[in-house]
Amino acid sequence: MLDDMIDDSVASSETRIEIETHLRGCEHCVVTLSTTRKTIEIYRSHELYELPDSLRERLHKAIMERCKKGC
């Protein structure tokens, strides 16, 4: 249902109210919704972010370690 909130395509006003009520009490869903919206916003803006080499290496290492454990 969060996808529908992001796309602003919730089928009914009752469903929207249910989702909004849930969001008021569920920090996990609030963070997921917010992060997803921000990710889409960044992707659509085509902004490129330069990372310092040290950060890029640490990030790559962390991703590879996580994938070895089973993403």
Coordinates of C-alpha atoms in Angstrom, one line a residue:
M1 CA 0.0 0.0 0.0
L2 CA 3.0 2.3 0.5
D3 CA 3.5 2.1 -3.3
D4 CA 0.1 3.5 -3.8
M5 CA 0.8 6.3 -1.3
I6 CA 4.0 7.2 -3.2
D7 CA 2.2 7.2 -6.5
D8 CA -0.8 9.0 -5.0
S9 CA -3.1 6.3 -6.4
V10 CA -4.8 5.0 -3.3
A11 CA -8.1 3.5 -4.5
S12 CA -10.4 4.9 -1.9
S13 CA -10.5 7.6 0.7
E14 CA -11.2 5.0 3.3
T15 CA -8.0 3.2 2.4
R16 CA -6.0 6.4 2.5
I17 CA -7.4 7.1 6.0
E18 CA -6.4 3.6 7.1
I19 CA -2.9 4.1 5.8
E20 CA -2.5 7.5 7.3
T21 CA -3.7 6.2 10.6
H22 CA -1.2 3.3 10.5
L23 CA 1.6 5.7 9.6
R24 CA 0.9 7.8 12.7
G25 CA 1.8 4.7 14.8
C26 CA 4.4 2.9 12.8
E27 CA 7.8 4.5 12.7
H28 CA 9.1 1.7 10.4
C29 CA 6.6 2.5 7.7
V30 CA 7.2 6.2 8.0
V31 CA 10.9 5.7 7.5
T32 CA 10.3 3.4 4.6
L33 CA 7.9 5.8 2.9
S34 CA 10.1 8.8 3.4
T35 CA 13.3 7.0 2.3
T36 CA 11.6 5.6 -0.8
R37 CA 10.2 9.0 -1.7
K38 CA 13.6 10.6 -1.3
T39 CA 15.3 7.9 -3.4
I40 CA 12.8 8.4 -6.2
E41 CA 13.3 12.2 -6.0
I42 CA 17.1 11.8 -6.3
Y43 CA 16.8 9.3 -9.1
R44 CA 14.4 11.5 -11.1
S45 CA 16.6 14.6 -10.6
H46 CA 19.6 12.7 -12.2
E47 CA 21.9 14.3 -9.6
L48 CA 25.3 12.7 -9.4
Y49 CA 27.1 12.7 -6.1
E50 CA 30.8 12.4 -5.9
L51 CA 32.1 10.3 -3.1
P52 CA 35.5 10.6 -1.6
D53 CA 37.6 7.5 -2.5
S54 CA 37.8 6.4 1.1
L55 CA 34.0 6.5 1.5
R56 CA 33.5 4.8 -1.8
E57 CA 35.9 2.0 -0.8
R58 CA 34.2 1.5 2.6
L59 CA 30.8 1.4 1.0
H60 CA 31.9 -1.1 -1.6
K61 CA 33.5 -3.3 1.1
A62 CA 30.3 -3.1 3.3
I63 CA 28.1 -4.0 0.3
M64 CA 30.3 -7.0 -0.7
E65 CA 30.4 -8.3 2.9
R66 CA 26.7 -8.0 3.2
C67 CA 26.2 -9.9 -0.1
K68 CA 28.5 -12.7 1.0
K69 CA 26.2 -13.2 4.0
G70 CA 23.1 -13.3 1.7
C71 CA 21.5 -10.1 0.7

